[in-house]
Structures are given as C-alpha cells and as structure tokens.
Short mmCIF file of C-alpha atoms in Angstrom, two decimals:
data_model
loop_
_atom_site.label_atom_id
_atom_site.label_comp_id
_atom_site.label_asym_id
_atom_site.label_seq_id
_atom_site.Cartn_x
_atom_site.Cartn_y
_atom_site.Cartn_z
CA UNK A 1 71.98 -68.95 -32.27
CA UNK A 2 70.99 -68.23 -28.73
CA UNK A 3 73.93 -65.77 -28.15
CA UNK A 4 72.85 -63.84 -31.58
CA UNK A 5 69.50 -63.41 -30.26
CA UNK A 6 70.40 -62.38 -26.95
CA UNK A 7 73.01 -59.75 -28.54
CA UNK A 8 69.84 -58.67 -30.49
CA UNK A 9 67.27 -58.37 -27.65
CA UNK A 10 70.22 -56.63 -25.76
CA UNK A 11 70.58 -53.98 -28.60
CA UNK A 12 66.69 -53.78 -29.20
CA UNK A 13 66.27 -52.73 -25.53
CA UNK A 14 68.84 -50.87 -25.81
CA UNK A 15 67.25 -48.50 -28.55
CA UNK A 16 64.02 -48.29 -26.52
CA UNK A 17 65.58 -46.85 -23.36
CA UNK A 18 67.62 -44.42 -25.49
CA UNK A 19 64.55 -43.35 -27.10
CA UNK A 20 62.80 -42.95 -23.61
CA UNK A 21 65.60 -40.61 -22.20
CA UNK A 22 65.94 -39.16 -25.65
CA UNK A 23 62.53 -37.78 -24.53
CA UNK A 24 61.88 -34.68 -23.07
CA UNK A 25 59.24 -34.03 -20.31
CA UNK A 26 57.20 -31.31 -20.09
CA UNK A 27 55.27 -30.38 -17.06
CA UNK A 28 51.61 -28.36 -17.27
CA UNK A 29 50.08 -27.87 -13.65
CA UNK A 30 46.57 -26.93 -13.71
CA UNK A 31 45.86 -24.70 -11.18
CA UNK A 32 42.29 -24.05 -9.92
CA UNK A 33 40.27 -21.85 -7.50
CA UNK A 34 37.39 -22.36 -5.36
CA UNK A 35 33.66 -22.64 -6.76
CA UNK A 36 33.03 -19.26 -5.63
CA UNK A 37 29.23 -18.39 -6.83
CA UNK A 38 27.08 -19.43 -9.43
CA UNK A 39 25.41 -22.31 -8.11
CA UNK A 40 26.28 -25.40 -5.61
CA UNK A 41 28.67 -27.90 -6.60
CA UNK A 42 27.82 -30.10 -8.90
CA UNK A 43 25.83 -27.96 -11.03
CA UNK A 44 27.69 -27.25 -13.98
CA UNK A 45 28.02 -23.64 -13.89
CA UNK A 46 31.35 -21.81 -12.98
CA UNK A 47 33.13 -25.86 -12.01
CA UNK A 48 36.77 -24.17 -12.44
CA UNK A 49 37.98 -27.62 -10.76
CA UNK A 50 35.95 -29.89 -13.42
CA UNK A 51 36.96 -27.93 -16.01
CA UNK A 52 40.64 -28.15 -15.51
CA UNK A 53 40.60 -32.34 -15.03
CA UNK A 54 38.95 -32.46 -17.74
CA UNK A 55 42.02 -30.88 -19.65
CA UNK A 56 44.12 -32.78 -17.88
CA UNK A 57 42.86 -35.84 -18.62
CA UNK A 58 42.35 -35.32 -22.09
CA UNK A 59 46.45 -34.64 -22.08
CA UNK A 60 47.08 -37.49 -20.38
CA UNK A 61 45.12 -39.77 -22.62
CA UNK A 62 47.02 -38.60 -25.88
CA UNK A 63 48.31 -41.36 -27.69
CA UNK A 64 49.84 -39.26 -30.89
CA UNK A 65 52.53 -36.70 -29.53
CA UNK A 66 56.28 -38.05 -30.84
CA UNK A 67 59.28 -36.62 -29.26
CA UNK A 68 57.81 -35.48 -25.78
CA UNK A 69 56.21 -37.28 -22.20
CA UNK A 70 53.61 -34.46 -20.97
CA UNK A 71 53.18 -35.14 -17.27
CA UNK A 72 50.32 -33.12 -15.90
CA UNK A 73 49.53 -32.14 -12.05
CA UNK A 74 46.44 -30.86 -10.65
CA UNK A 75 45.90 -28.64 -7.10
CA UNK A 76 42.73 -27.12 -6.41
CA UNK A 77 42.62 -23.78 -4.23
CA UNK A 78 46.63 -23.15 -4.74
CA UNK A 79 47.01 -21.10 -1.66
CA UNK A 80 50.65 -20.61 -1.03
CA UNK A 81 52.48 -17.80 -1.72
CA UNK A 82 55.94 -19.31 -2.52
CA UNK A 83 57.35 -20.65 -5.88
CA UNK A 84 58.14 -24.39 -4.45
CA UNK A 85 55.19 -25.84 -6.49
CA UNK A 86 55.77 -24.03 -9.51
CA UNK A 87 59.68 -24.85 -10.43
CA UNK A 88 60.59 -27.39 -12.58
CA UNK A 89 56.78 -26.59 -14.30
CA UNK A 90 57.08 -25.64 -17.47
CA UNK A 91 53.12 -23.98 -18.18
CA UNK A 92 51.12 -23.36 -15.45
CA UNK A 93 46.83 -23.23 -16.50
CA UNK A 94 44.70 -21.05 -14.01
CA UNK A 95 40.89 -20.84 -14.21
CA UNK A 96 38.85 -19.05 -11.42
CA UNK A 97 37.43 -16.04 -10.61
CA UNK A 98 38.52 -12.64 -10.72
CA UNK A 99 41.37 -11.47 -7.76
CA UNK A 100 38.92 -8.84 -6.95
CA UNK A 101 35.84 -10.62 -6.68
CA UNK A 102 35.83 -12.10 -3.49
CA UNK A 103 38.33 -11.05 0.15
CA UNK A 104 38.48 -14.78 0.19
CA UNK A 105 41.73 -16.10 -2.01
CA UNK A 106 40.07 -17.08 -5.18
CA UNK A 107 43.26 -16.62 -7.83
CA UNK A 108 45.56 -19.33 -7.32
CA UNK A 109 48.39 -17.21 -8.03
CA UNK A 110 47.02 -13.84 -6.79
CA UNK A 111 46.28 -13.17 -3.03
CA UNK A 112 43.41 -11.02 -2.06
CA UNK A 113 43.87 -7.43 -1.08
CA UNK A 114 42.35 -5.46 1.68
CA UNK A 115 39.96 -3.13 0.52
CA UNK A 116 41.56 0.01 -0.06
CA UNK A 117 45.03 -1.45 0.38
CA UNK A 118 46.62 -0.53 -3.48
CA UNK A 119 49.98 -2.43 -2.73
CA UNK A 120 51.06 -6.63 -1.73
CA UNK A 121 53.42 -6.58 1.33
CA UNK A 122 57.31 -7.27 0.58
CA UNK A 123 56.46 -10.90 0.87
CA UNK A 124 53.87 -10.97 -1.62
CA UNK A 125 55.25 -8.41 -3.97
CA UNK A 126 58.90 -11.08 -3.78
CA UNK A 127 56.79 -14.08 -4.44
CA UNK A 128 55.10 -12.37 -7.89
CA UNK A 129 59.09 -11.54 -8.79
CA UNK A 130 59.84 -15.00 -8.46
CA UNK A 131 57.17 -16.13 -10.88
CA UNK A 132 58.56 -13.49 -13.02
CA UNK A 133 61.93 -14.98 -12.84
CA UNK A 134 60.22 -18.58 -13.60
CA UNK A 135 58.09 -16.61 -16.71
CA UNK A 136 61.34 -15.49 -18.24
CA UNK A 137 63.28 -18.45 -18.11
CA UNK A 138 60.25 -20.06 -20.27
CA UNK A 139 57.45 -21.42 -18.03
CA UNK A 140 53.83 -20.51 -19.85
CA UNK A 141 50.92 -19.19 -17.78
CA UNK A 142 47.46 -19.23 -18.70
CA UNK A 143 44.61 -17.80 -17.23
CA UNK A 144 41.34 -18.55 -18.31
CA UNK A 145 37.86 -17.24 -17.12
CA UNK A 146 37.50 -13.88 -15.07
CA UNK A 147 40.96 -15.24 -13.71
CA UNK A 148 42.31 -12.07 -15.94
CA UNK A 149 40.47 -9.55 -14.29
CA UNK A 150 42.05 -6.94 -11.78
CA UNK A 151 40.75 -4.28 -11.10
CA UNK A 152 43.67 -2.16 -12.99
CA UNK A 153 45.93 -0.50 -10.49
CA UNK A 154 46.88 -3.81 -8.29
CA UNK A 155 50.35 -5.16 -8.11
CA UNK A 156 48.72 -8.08 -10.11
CA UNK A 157 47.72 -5.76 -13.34
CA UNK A 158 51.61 -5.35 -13.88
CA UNK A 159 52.27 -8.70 -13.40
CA UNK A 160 49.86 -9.96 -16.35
CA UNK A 161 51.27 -7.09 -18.30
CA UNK A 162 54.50 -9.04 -18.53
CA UNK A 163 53.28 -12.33 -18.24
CA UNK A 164 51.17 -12.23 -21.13
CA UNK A 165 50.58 -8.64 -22.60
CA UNK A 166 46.80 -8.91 -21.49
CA UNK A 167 44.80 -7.81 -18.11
CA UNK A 168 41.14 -7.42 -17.92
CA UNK A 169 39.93 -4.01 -15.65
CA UNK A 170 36.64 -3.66 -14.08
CA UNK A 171 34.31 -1.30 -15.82
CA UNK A 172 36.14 -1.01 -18.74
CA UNK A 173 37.13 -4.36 -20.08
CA UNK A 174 33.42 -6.03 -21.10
CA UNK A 175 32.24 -9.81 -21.60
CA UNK A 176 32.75 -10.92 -25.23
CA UNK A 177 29.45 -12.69 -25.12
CA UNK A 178 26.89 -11.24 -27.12
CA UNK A 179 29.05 -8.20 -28.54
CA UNK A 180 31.26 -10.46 -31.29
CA UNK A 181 30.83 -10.41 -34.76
CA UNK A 182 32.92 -12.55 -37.03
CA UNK A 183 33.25 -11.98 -40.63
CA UNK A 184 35.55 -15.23 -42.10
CA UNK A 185 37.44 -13.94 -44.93
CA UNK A 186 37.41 -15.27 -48.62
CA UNK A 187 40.32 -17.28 -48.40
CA UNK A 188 38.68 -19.31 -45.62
CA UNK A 189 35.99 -20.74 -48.06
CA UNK A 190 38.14 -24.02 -48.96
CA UNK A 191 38.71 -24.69 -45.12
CA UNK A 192 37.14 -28.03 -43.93
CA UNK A 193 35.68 -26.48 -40.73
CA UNK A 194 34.52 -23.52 -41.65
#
C-alpha cells in the first residue's frame, strides 16, 4: 500500500512540474520617467512612477490567467542607452513626459537633444536600431502620456512610426480632452456596460 501511494505522489508531482515548465513566461518592464512638473511628489498629478506600480501590481496579483507566469519589472528614470535591460522582455510600458519637453532625459527610451541639433549621434541612432531589432522579433512597446510626443522631425518620430504606427507632433497633434464626442452605435444597446 505504501509503495502504491508513493508511485502516486511520485506521478502527481510529476504532473505539477510538467505543468509549471509547460508554462510560458512573459516579461512586461514598466519603464518610467522622472516627475518632471506638475506639482511636488506626492501630489497626485503627473506620478508617472505611481502610476506604473500600480499596473504592475495589479499584474502581479492576478489569480485567473491559465497557460502563462507574467513576471513584471519596474525601473524608474531608465537612463541607459544600451539594449541590456530590454532583451529577454517581451513588452516594454513607458509613461512620462514628452522627449522634447525638458533638456533633462525625461523618455526612458528617448535621450534628449540639443536644441537645434535635428540628428542622435551614431551611438544613439545604433541603440534605437537595436530596439528595432528587439520590436521585430515581437517585444511590445507602449507609451502612454505625452511619452508619444516629438516634436516631428527627431530621429525618435521615425522610430514610433515603426514601433507602433502613431507619434504625437507639437502644434499639430492636440489633447483629446475636451474635444471627443462619442456616439455608441445601435448594436451597443444590449451591452452590459454601456
């Protein structure tokens, strides 16, 4: 009796480690910038860095997703300019400011250019190839907030052009708030939300 149950726990555990490498991971890294205006710390307004734990820990608390570990990371004020921290990631989530809005580095992924400078170095203009590279082989990026904007003729513009189709451009591209209007359509009546 003891050597049945023994095969049996040995099978059982077996089963549960298959199903744990049977697993895939999948890797989001949150990527923040600095608080760069809009209030102290603290105050609510413009927390890039708040906002993103926040979605990280509401991924890392789901109970409910079959088939799939999600392991998240977090790094505020990303300032490197080499792929090391991005490989093996596969969707990257940026929120901060806009590339142009400060000559401090406020994009974690885009570095700040001189004014009047309407080109990255070799170096810099390399390191946005290799997140190409990592974009086409199937890592997501995100950018949320003003993160999008450029100011239309930087290195960075082209970049979000293949990354995701989408760049915002000073003085053309406005603020959605206030100037959406949102008809929902007949077949939406029977939907439990709206």
């Amino acid at each position: 009796m003891r050597i049945k149950f023994s095969i049996l726990l040995i099978m059982a555990f077996s089963c549960f480690v298959a199903e744990l490498s049977a697993q895939k991971t999948k890797v989001i890294y949150f990527l923040s910038g600095p608080k760069d205006h809009a209030g102290p710390a603290g105050s609510g307004r413009h927390e890039t860095g708040r906002d993103l734990l926040v979605l990280k820990n509401c991924l890392d608390s789901v109970a409910n997703i079959k088939g799939v570990k999600i392991e998240t990371r977090y790094l505020d004020e990303r300032s490197a300019v080499d792929i090391s921290d991005l490989q093996g990631v596969d969707a990257i989530i940026v929120e901060c400011s806009s590339v142009t809005s400060s000559q401090k580095r406020t994009h974690p992924l885009l570095p700040p250019m001189a004014p009047g400078q309407r080109t990255y170095g070799r170096d810099t203009l390399a390191y946005l190839n290799q997140i190409d590279s990592l974009q086409a082989a199937g890592m997501g990026i995100m950018v949320m907030h003003w993160g999008i904007a450029t100011d239309g003729s930087q290195p960075g513009s082209e970049h979000y052009l293949r990354w995701f189709g989408q760049t915002a451009m000073s003085s053309y591209t406005q603020n959605p708030l206030g100037f959406w209007k949102i008809t929902p359509i007949k077949a939406s009546a029977k939907h439990p939300i709206l």
